[in-house]
Every structure is written in structure tokens, then in C-alpha cells.
Short mmCIF file of C-alpha atoms and ligand atoms in Angstrom, two decimals:
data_model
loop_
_atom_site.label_atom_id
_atom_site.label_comp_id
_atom_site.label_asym_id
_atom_site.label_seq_id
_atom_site.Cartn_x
_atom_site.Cartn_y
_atom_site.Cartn_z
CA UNK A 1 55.15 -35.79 -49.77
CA UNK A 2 58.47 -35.72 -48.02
CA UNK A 3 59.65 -32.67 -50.63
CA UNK A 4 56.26 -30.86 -50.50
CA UNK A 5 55.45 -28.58 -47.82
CA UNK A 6 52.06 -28.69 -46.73
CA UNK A 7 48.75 -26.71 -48.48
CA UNK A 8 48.97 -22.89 -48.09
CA UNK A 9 52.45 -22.17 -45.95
CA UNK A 10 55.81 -21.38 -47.30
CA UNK A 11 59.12 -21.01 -47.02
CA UNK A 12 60.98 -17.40 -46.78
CA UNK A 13 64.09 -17.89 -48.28
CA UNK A 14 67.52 -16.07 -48.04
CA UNK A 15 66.54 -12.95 -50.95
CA UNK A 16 62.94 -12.46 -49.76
CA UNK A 17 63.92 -12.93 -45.66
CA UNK A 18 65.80 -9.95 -45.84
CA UNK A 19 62.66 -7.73 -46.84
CA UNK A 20 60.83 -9.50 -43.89
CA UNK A 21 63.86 -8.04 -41.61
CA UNK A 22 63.01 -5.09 -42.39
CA UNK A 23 59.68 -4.91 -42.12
CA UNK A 24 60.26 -6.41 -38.89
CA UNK A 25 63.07 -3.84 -38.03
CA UNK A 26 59.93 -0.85 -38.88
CA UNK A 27 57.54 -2.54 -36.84
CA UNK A 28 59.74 -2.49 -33.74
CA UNK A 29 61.42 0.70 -34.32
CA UNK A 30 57.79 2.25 -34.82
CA UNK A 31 56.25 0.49 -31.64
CA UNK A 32 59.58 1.62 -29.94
CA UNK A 33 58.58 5.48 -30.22
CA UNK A 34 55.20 5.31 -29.56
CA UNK A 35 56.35 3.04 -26.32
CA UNK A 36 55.05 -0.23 -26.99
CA UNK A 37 56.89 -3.49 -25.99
CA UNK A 38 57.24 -6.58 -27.21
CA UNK A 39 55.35 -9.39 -26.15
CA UNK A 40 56.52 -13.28 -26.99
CA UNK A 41 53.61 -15.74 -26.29
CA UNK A 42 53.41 -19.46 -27.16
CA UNK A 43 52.65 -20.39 -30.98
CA UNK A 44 49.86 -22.84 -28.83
CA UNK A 45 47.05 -22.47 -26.34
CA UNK A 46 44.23 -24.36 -24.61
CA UNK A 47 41.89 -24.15 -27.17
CA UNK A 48 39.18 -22.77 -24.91
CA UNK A 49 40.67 -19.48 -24.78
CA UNK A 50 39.85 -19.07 -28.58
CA UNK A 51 36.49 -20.57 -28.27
CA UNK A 52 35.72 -18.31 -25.42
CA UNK A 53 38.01 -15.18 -26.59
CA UNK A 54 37.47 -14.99 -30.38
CA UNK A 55 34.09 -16.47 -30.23
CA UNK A 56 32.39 -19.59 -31.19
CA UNK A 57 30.11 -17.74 -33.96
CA UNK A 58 33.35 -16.82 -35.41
CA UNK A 59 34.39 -18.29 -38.67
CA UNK A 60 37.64 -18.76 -36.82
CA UNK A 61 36.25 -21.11 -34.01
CA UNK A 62 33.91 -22.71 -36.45
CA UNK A 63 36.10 -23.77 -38.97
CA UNK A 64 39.43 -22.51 -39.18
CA UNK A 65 41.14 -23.83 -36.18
CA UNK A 66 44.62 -26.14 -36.23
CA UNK A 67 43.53 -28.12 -32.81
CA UNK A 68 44.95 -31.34 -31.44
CA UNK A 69 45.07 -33.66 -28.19
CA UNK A 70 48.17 -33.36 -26.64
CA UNK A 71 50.01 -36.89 -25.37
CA UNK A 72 47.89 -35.32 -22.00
CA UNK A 73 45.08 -35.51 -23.93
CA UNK A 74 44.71 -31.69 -23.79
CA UNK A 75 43.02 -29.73 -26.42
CA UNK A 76 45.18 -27.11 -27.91
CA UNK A 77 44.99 -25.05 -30.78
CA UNK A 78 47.68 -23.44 -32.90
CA UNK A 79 46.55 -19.65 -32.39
CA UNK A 80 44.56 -18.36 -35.36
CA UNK A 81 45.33 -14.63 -33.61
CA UNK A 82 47.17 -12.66 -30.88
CA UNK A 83 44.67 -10.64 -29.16
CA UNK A 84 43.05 -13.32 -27.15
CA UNK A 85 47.07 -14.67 -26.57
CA UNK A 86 48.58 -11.23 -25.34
CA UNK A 87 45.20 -10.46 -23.14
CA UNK A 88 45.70 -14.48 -21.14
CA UNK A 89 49.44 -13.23 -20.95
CA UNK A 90 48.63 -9.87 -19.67
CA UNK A 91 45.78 -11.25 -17.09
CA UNK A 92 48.02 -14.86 -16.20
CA UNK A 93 51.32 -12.36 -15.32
CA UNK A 94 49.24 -10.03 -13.40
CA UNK A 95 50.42 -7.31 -15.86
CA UNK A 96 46.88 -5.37 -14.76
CA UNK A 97 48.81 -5.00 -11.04
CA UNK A 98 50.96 -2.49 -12.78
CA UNK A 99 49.89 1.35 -13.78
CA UNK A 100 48.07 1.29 -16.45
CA UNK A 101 47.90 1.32 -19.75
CA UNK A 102 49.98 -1.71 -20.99
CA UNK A 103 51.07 -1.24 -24.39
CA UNK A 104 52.49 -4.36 -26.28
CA UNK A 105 53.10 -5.56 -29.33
CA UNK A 106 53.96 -8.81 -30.96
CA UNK A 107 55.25 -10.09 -34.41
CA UNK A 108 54.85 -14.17 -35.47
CA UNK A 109 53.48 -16.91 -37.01
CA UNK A 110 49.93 -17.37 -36.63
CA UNK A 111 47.48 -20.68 -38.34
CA UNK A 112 44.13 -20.65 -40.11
CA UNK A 113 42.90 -23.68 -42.14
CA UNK A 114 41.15 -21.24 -44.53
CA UNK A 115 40.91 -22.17 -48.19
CA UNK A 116 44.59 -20.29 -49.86
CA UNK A 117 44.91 -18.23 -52.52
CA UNK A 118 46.89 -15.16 -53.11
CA UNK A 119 47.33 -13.07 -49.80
CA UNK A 120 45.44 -16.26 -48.10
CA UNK A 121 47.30 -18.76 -46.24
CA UNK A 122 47.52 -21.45 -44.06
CA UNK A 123 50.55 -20.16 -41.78
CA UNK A 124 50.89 -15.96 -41.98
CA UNK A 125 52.45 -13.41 -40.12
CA UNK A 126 50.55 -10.63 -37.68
CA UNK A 127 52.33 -7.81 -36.33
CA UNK A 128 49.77 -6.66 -34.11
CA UNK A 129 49.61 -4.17 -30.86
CA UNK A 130 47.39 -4.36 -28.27
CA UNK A 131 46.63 -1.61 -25.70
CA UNK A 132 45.19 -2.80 -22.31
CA UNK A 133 43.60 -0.51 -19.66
CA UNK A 134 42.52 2.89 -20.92
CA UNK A 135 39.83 3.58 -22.89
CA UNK A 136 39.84 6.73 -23.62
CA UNK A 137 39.50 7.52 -27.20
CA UNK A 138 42.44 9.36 -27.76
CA UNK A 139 44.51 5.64 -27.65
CA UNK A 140 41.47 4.49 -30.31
CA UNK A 141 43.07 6.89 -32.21
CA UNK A 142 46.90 6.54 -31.54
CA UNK A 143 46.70 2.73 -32.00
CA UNK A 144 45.45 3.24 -35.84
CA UNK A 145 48.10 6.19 -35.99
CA UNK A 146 50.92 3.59 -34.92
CA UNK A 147 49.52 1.31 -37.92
CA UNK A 148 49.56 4.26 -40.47
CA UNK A 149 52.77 5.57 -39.11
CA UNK A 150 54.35 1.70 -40.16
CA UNK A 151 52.59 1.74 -43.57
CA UNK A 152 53.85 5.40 -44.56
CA UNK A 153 57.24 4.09 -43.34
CA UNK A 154 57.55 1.53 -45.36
CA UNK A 155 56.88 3.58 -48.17
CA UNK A 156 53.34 2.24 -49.16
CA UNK A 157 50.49 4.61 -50.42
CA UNK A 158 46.83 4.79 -51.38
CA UNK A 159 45.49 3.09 -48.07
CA UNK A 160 42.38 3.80 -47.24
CA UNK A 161 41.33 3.81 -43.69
CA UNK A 162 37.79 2.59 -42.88
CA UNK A 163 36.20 2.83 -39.23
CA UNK A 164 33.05 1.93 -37.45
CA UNK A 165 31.54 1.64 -34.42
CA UNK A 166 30.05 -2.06 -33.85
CA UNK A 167 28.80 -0.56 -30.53
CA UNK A 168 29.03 -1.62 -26.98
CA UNK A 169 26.95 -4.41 -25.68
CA UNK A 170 23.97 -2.79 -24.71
CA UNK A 171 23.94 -0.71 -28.10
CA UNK A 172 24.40 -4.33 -29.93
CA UNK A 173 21.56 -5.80 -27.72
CA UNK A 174 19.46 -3.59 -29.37
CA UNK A 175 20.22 -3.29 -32.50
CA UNK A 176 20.33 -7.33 -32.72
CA UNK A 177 16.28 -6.97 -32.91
CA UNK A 178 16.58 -4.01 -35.26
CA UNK A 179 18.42 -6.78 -36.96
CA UNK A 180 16.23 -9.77 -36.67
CA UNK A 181 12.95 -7.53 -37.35
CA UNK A 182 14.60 -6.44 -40.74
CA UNK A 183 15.74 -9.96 -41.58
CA UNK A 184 12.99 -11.88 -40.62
CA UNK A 185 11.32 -12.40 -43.80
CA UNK A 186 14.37 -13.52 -45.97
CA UNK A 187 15.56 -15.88 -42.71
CA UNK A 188 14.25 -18.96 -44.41
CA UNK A 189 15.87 -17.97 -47.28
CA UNK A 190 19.17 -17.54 -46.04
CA UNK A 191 21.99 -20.14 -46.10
CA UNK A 192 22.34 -22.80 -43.30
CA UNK A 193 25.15 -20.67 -41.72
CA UNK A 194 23.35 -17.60 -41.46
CA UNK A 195 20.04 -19.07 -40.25
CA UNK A 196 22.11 -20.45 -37.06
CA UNK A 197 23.47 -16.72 -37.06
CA UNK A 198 19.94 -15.33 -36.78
CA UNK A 199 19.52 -16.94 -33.56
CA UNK A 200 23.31 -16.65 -32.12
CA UNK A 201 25.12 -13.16 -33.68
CA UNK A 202 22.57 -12.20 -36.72
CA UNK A 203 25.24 -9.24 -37.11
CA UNK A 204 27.60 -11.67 -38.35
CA UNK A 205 24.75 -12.01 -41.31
CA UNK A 206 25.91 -8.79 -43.25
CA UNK A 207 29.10 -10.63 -43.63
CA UNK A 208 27.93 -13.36 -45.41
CA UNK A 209 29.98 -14.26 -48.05
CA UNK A 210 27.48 -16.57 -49.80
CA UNK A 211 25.68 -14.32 -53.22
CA UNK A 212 22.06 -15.76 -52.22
CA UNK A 213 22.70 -13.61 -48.81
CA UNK A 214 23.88 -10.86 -50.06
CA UNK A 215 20.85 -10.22 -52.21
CA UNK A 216 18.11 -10.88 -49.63
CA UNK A 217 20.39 -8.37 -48.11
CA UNK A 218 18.68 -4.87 -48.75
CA UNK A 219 19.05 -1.76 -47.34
CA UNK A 220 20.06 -3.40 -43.64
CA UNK A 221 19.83 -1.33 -40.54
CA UNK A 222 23.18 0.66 -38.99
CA UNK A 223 24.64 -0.32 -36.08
CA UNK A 224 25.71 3.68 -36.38
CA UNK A 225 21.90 4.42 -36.09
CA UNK A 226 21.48 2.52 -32.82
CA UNK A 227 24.58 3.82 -30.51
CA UNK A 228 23.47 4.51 -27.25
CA UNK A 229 24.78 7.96 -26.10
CA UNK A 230 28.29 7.04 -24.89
CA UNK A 231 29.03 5.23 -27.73
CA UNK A 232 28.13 8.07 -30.03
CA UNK A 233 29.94 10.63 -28.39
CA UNK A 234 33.27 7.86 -27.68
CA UNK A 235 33.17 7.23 -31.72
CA UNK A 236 32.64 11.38 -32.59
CA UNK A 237 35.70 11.45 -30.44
CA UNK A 238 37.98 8.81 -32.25
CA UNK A 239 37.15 11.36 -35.51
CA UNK A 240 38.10 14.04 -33.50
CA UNK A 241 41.34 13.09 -32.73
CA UNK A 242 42.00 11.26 -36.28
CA UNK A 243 41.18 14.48 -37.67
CA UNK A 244 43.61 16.62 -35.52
CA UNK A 245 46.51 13.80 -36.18
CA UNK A 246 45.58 14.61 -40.30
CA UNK A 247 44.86 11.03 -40.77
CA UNK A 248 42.30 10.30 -43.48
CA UNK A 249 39.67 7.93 -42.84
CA UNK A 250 35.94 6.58 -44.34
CA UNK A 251 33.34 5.70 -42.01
CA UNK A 252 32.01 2.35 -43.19
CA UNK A 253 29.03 1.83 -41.44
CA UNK A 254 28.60 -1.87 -43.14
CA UNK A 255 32.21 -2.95 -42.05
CA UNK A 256 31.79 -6.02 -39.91
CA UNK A 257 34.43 -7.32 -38.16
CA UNK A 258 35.08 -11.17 -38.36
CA UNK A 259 35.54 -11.63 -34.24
CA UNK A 260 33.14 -11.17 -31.79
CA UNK A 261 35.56 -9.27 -29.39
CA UNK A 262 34.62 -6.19 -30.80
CA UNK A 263 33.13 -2.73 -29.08
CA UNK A 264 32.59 0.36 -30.28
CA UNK A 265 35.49 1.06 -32.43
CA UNK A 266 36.31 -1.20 -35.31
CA UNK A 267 38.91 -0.40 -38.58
CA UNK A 268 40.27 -1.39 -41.59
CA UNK A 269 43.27 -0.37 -43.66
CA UNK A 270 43.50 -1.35 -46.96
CA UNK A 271 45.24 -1.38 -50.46
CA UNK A 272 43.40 -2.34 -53.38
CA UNK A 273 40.70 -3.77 -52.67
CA UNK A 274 43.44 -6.07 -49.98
CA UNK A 275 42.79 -6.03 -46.30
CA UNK A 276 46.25 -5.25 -44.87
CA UNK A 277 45.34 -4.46 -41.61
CA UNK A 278 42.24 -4.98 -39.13
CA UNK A 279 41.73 -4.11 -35.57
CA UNK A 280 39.43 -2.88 -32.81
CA UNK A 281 38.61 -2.09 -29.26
CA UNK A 282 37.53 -5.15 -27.35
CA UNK A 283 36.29 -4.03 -23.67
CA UNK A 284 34.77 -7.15 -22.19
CA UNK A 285 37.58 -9.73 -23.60
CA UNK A 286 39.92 -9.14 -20.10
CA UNK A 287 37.27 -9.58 -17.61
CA UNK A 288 35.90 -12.58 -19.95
CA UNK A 289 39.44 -14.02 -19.30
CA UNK A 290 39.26 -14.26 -16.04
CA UNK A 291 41.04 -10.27 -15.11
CA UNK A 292 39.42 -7.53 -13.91
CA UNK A 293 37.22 -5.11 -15.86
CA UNK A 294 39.96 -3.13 -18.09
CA UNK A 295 39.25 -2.35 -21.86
CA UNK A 296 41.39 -2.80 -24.57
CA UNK A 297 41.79 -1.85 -28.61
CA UNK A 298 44.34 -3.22 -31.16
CA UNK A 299 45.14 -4.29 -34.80
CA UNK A 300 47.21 -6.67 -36.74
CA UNK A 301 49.05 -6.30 -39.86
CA UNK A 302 49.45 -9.12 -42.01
CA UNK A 303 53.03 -9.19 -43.62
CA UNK A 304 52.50 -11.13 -46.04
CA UNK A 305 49.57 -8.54 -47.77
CA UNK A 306 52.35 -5.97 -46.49
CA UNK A 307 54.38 -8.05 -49.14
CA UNK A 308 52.54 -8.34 -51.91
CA UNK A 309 51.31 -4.15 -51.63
CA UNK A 310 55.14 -3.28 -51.66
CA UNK A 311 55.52 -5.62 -54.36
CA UNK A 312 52.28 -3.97 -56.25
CA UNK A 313 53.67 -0.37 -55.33
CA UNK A 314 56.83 -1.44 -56.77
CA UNK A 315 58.48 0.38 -53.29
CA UNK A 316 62.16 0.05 -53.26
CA UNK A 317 63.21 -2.18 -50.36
CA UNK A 318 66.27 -0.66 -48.44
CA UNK A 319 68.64 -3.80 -48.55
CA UNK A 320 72.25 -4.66 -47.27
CA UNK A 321 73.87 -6.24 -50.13
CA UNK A 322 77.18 -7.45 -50.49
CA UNK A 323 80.18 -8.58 -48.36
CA UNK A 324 83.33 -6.09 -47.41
CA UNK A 325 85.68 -8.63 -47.82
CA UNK A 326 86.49 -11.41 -50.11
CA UNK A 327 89.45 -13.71 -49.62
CA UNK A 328 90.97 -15.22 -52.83
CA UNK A 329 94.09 -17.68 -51.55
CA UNK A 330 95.88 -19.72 -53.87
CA UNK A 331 98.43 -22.62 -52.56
CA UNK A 332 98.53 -24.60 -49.62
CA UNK A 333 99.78 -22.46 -47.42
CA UNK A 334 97.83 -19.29 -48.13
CA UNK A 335 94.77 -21.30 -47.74
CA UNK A 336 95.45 -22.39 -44.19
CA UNK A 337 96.22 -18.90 -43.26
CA UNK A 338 92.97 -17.41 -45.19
CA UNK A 339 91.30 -19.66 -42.45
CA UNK A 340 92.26 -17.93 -39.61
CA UNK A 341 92.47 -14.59 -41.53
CA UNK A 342 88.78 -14.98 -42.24
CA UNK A 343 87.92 -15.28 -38.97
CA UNK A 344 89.79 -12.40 -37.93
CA UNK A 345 88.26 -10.14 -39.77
CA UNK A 346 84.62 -11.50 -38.88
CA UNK A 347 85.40 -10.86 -35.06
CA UNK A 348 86.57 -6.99 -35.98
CA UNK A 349 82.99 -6.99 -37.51
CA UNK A 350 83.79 -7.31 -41.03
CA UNK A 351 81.07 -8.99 -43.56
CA UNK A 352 83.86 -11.77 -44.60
CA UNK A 353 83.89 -14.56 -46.63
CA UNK A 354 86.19 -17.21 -48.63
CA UNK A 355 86.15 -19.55 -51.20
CA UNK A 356 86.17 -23.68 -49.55
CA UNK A 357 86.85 -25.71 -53.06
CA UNK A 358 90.13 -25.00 -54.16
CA UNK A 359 88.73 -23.43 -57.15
CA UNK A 360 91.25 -21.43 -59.51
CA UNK A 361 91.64 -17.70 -59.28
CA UNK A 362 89.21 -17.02 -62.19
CA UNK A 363 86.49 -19.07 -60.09
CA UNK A 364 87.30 -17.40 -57.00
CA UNK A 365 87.75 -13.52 -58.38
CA UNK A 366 84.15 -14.77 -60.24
CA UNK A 367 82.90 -15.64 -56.46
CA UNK A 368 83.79 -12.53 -55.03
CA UNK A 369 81.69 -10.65 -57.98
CA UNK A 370 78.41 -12.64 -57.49
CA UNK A 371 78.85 -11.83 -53.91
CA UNK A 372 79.21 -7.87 -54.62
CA UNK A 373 82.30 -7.95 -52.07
CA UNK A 374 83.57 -4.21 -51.60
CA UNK A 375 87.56 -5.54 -51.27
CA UNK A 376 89.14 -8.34 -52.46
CA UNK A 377 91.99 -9.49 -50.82
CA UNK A 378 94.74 -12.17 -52.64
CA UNK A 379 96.75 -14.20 -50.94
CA UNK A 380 99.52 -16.58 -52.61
CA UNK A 381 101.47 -18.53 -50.71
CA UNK A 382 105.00 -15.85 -52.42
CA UNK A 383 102.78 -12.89 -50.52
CA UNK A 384 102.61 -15.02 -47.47
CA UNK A 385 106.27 -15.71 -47.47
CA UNK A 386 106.75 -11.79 -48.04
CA UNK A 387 104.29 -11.01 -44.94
CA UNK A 388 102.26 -9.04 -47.57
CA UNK A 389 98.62 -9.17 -49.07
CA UNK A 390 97.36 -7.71 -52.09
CA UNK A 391 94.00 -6.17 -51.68
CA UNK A 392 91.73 -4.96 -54.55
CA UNK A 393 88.95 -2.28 -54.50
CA UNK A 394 86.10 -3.60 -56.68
CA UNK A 395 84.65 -0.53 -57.26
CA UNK A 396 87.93 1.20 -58.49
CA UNK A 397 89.73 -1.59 -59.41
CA UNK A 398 92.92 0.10 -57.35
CA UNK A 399 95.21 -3.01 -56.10
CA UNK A 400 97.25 -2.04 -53.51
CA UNK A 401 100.23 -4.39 -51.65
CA UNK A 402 99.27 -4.09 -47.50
CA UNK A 403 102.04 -5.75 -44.75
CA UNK A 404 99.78 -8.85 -43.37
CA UNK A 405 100.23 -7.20 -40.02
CA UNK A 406 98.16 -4.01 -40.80
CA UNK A 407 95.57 -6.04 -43.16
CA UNK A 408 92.63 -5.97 -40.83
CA UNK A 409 93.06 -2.28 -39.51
CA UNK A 410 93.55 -1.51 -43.18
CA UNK A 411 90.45 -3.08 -44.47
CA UNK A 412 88.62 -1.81 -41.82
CA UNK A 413 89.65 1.89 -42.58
CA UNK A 414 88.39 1.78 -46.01
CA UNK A 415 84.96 0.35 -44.98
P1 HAM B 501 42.04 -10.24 -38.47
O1 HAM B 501 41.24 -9.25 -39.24
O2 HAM B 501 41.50 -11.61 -38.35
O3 HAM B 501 42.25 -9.60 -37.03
O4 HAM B 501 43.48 -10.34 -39.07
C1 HAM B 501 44.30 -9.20 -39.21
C2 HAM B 501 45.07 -9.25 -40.51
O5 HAM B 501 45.79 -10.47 -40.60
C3 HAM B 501 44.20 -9.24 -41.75
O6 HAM B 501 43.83 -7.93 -42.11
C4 HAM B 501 45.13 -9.86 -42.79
O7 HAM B 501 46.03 -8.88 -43.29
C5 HAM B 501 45.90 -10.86 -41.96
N1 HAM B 501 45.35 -12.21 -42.17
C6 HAM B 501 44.29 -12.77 -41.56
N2 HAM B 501 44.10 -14.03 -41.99
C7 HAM B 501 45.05 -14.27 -42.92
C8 HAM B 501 45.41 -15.38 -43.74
N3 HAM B 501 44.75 -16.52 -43.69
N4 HAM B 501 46.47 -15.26 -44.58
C9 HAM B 501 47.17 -14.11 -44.63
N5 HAM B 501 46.89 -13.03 -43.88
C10 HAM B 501 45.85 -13.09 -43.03
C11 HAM B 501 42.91 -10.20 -36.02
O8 HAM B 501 43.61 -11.17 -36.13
C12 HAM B 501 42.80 -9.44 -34.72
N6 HAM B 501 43.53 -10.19 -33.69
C13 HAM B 501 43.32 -8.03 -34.85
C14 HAM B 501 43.21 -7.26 -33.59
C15 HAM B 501 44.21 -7.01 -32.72
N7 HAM B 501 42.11 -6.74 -33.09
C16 HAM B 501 42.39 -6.17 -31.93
N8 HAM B 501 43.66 -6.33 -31.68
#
């Protein structure tokens, strides 16, 4: 136990965390031109504001929630998400006093006890964005151009972009007995889960998971067909705009979102046959939180999927590697004074390291290959008594003899 992590997180070690970094760095830099800011909000929350935010139909709130009594005998819940998170941070700091819109985005950890497998875990990674306080459909469509702009940034291709409109609530209101009229004479048929759905959200039914359900399934009514005027003409918009921005898109009128936050627009991007990216307008979710009646639409990324389609695209990773400087000392003396040399050259911003185990100057010149170090610079304690340094390109192999008094500036210049 004490050398096993636990079922379906992981550790991102020094190789791979460098790829996160800068996916990371793309995600801000993205969210930085389109004037988003970062949010930071607490890895935990009362767990009533994902009961009441996400949903309790939700297969979040059902089943897939990391809760716990605090020592205050509290409920609080690891957050499964970051919508419901940024929208309490956005009404608790009185963000909505401000001129809207608030843009924000946010990049962390986030838990779901959900059964792992590949692209499926325990502990993952959102980058998500949230807009708060417009809804005009023009931001319906910027929001999914910020995700598209990250993806084609990073280099990935082939994602298809699938939208819907789940309605608002007085278009779901009626479409829910659309619903319940076509599924009435499979409902005993259907699994336990689905029957309580009938009752509670039977939209949640054409997202079934279970085979039985999907084949009692047939032909099921559109939401798309049952959009009351403004929702029509808001979603005919969100094309409109896509269109004029040359993003490509496929209207799924099945797609189903798995929250229950959802109005009007809902998306999808994904990558072979992967969902990298979901996201949606959610106009009630604010007031439901205790702010005033603002809308809002948003996605999240998840980086690990991100991973795995770079990975399966076989996309090139832009990575720092190697050191600039390398410094082999042999003898007492030269080792002391590679010490504070080191740490010279780290505060004029060199990349610097040394070797610490006295190896030989085979081992160390081996060091200084493994760690791709640019210059190598050798220091006996003769050179130290001669106030000089030898320093060796690796590239060229060029040694050159440098007074120790111009060794920094001089390695510097050649960087
Ligand atoms: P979601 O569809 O639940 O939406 O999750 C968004 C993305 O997070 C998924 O498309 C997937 O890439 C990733 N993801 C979800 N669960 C896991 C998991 N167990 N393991 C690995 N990756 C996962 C939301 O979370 C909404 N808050 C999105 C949103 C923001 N809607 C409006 N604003």
C-alpha cells in the first residue's frame, strides 16, 4: 500500500511534466489574447453547491463524488468540476458588481470516482473558461473559438466540433412530455436508473449507457424540434457566427450533456472517437447560487485526453532540453570553488549544473553528455592556481582557455 498510489491517479514525472508546461503555457497565453483571467478556487467545497449546481440527476452527484465530514463535521466534496466553483467565486466576491462580462479561466486538478481506464481517471486535469454575464451569442461562439484556437495551437488535427441546443427551460419543459409520451411504453423496460430518470430528467434517458436502453431507444424526439422561438433564433445565431469565424462544426441533435446546468447551447470537441473537450451555456446556475440573474457559457478541456491525442497525432512537443553549462572540477580545491562558481552562473540566469560525487573526469564529461549541456567548463585545481578555466563547446568540440575573471560574461556571450 504505502508504494502504491491509489486506483486511477498518477504521478507526472520530470520528462512528461514538461509537456504539461506547455500545454499549460498555451492555455494561458491563448486565454491571455482573447482576455480571459485566471481564476484559483479551492480543490474543496460544501458539497451542496455540487448537489445543487451540477445536479442531483447527474451521474456526478449520484455516484461520482469524493465527499467527507470535515473534523467540523461539514460535508465537503473534492470538486468533480469548475463551473459550479468559478460561478460561487464569481457570486461570493461580488464579481457581478463589476461591468460585465467576466471572463475567467482556470487550470487544476479536479476528482471523479468513475470506474478508470484509458483517458478515465480518478484525479484529471480541466482547463476550462467560463464567461459570466452576457448572453449574447456571439460569446457562444467565441468561447468554442478560444477552445479550437488552443487545440490548433498545440498542433492537434481532425477534431470534430459537435453542437446542440438542449434548450432553455421552458423549451425543456416541453419537450420533457414529448419525451415521456415517446418513452412511455418501453419505461418498464428500462433499467432502474433510467426509470427514476423518467420521473426526475427523462432527457438524461438518451444517455443511457446501459445496451437494453439503447435499443428500446428508437427514433427519440429532438430537443431541436421543440425550441421555442428565442431559442431557435439564439442557436441559428451561434452557426452564424461559427460560420463567419470558418470554424467547422456538426449539429448533433442527440448530444446530451452529462450536467444539468445546461441551456440552449451545448458542444463537444473531439478526436477519435475521445471527448477532449465539453462545454455549454448555463443561464440559471448564477441566480441558482444565490447571484442575480446573469447567464453564463463555458467548456473544459481535459489534459490528460489532450495527452494521449498529441501522443496519437504523434505532434512534436516544443521542449527545452539541456543545460548551458556543465562544471567538471577535479581536486580539492577546484571543487570548492565550482561551488560558488555554480551558483554564480545560476544567478546571471544560466541553466547550471555540477557533478556532487567526486566522480573521475570520464564520469563527469559522461554527466555533462546525458545532460545535453551546451558548454563544458573544466576546472583543475593547476587552472585554478593559473586564474584560468578551460571551457569546451559540445557541439564543436572547440576548447578554449578563459581568465576565471571573465568566465561568466564569457559563457554568457556564447549562449
Ligand atoms: P465534462 O464534460 O464533465 O464538463 O468534462 C469536460 C472534460 O473533462 C471532458 O470532455 C474530458 O475531457 C474531461 N474529463 C471528464 N471526466 C474525466 C475523467 N474522469 N478523466 C479524465 N478526463 C475527464 C465539465 O466538467 C463542465 N464543467 C464543462 C463546462 C465548463 N461547461 C460549462 N463550463
Amino acid at each position: 500500500m504505502l508504494t502504491n498510489r491509489p486506483r486511477g491517479v498518477n504521478d507526472i514525472l520530470p520528462g512528461d511534466v514538461e509537456k504539461w508546461q506547455w500545454i499549460e503555457r498555451t492555455a494561458r497565453d491563448v486565454c491571455r489574447r482573447f482576455n480571459v483571467s485566471e481564476i484559483r478556487t479551492p480543490i474543496f467545497e460544501h458539497t451542496e453547491l455540487f448537489t445543487r449546481g451540477v445536479g442531483e440527476t447527474t451521474d456526478i452527484v449520484e455516484k461520482e463524488m469524493y465527499s467527507f465530514q470535515d473534523r467540523g463535521e461539514r460535508s465537503l466534496t473534492l470538486r468533480p468540476e469548475g463551473t459550479a466553483s468559478a460561478v460561487r467565486a464569481f457570486v461570493e466576491n461580488k464579481m457581478h458588481a463589476q461591468p460585465q462580462p467576466t471572463k475567467l479561466f482556470y487550470i487544476g486538478p479536479m476528482f471523479r470516482y468513475e470506474r478508470p481506464q484509458a483517458g478515465r481517471y480518478r484525479q484529471f486535469h480541466q482547463f476550462g473558461a467560463e464567461v459570466i454575464g452576457v448572453n449574447d451569442p456571439s460569446v457562444d461562439a467565441e468561447i468554442i473559438a478560444l477552445a479550437m484556437t488552443f487545440f490548433t495551437e498545440l498542433g492537434l488535427k481532425n477534431i470534430t466540433l459537435e453542437i446542440n441546443s438542449v434548450g432553455s427551460p421552458e423549451s425543456r419543459e416541453v419537450y420533457r412530455n414529448v419525451l415521456r409520451e415517446h418513452l412511455a411504453p418501453v419505461k418498464d423496460q428500462l433499467c432502474k436508473d433510467c426509470q427514476s430518470r423518467y420521473d426526475r430528467n427523462p432527457m438524461r434517458i438518451l444517455d443511457c449507457k446501459v445496451d437494453a436502453c439503447k435499443q428500446l431507444i428508437v427514433n427519440p424526439p429532438f430537443m431541436l424540434d421543440h425550441l421555442t422561438e428565442e431559442d431557435t433564433t439564439h442557436f441559428a445565431q451561434v452557426r452564424e457566427y461559427l460560420d463567419s469565424f470558418g470554424v467547422d462544426y456538426k449539429v448533433n441533435p442527440r448530444m446530451v450533456r452529462g450536467l444539468d446546468y445546461y441551456t440552449q447551447t451545448a458542444f463537444e470537441f473531439i478526436e477519435s472517437g475521445s471527448t477532449l473537450s465539453g462545454g455549454g451555456r448555463y443561464n440559471g446556475m448564477v441566480q441558482q447560487l444565490g447571484g442575480p440573474d446573469l447567464s453564463g457559457i463555458g467548456f473544459a478541456v481535459g489534459i490528460e485526453r489532450v495527452l494521449i491525442a498529441l501522443q496519437n497525432q504523434a505532434v512534436q512537443v516544443p521542449l527545452e532540453t539541456g543545460i548551458d553549462v556543465f562544471l567538471v572540477a577535479l581536486g580539492e580545491a577546484a571543487q570548492k570553488r565550482s561551488v560558488t562558481l555554480l551558483q554564480e552562473l545560476r544567478t546571471t540566469g544560466l541553466v547550471a549544473d555540477k557533478d556532487y560525487l567526486g566522480k573521475s573526469m570520464k564520469a563527469q564529461m559522461k554527466a555533462a553528455d546525458r545532460l545535453k549541456a551546451r558548454q563544458v567548463v573544466l576546472l583543475g585545481d593547476d587552472e585554478l592556481a593559473a586564474g584560468i578555466a578551460n571551457v569546451k563547446n559540445m557541439e564543436t568540440g572547440e576548447q578554449v582557455s578563459v581568465p576565471l575573471s571573465e568566465l561568466v560574461e564569457k559563457l554568457q556571450q556564447k549562449l
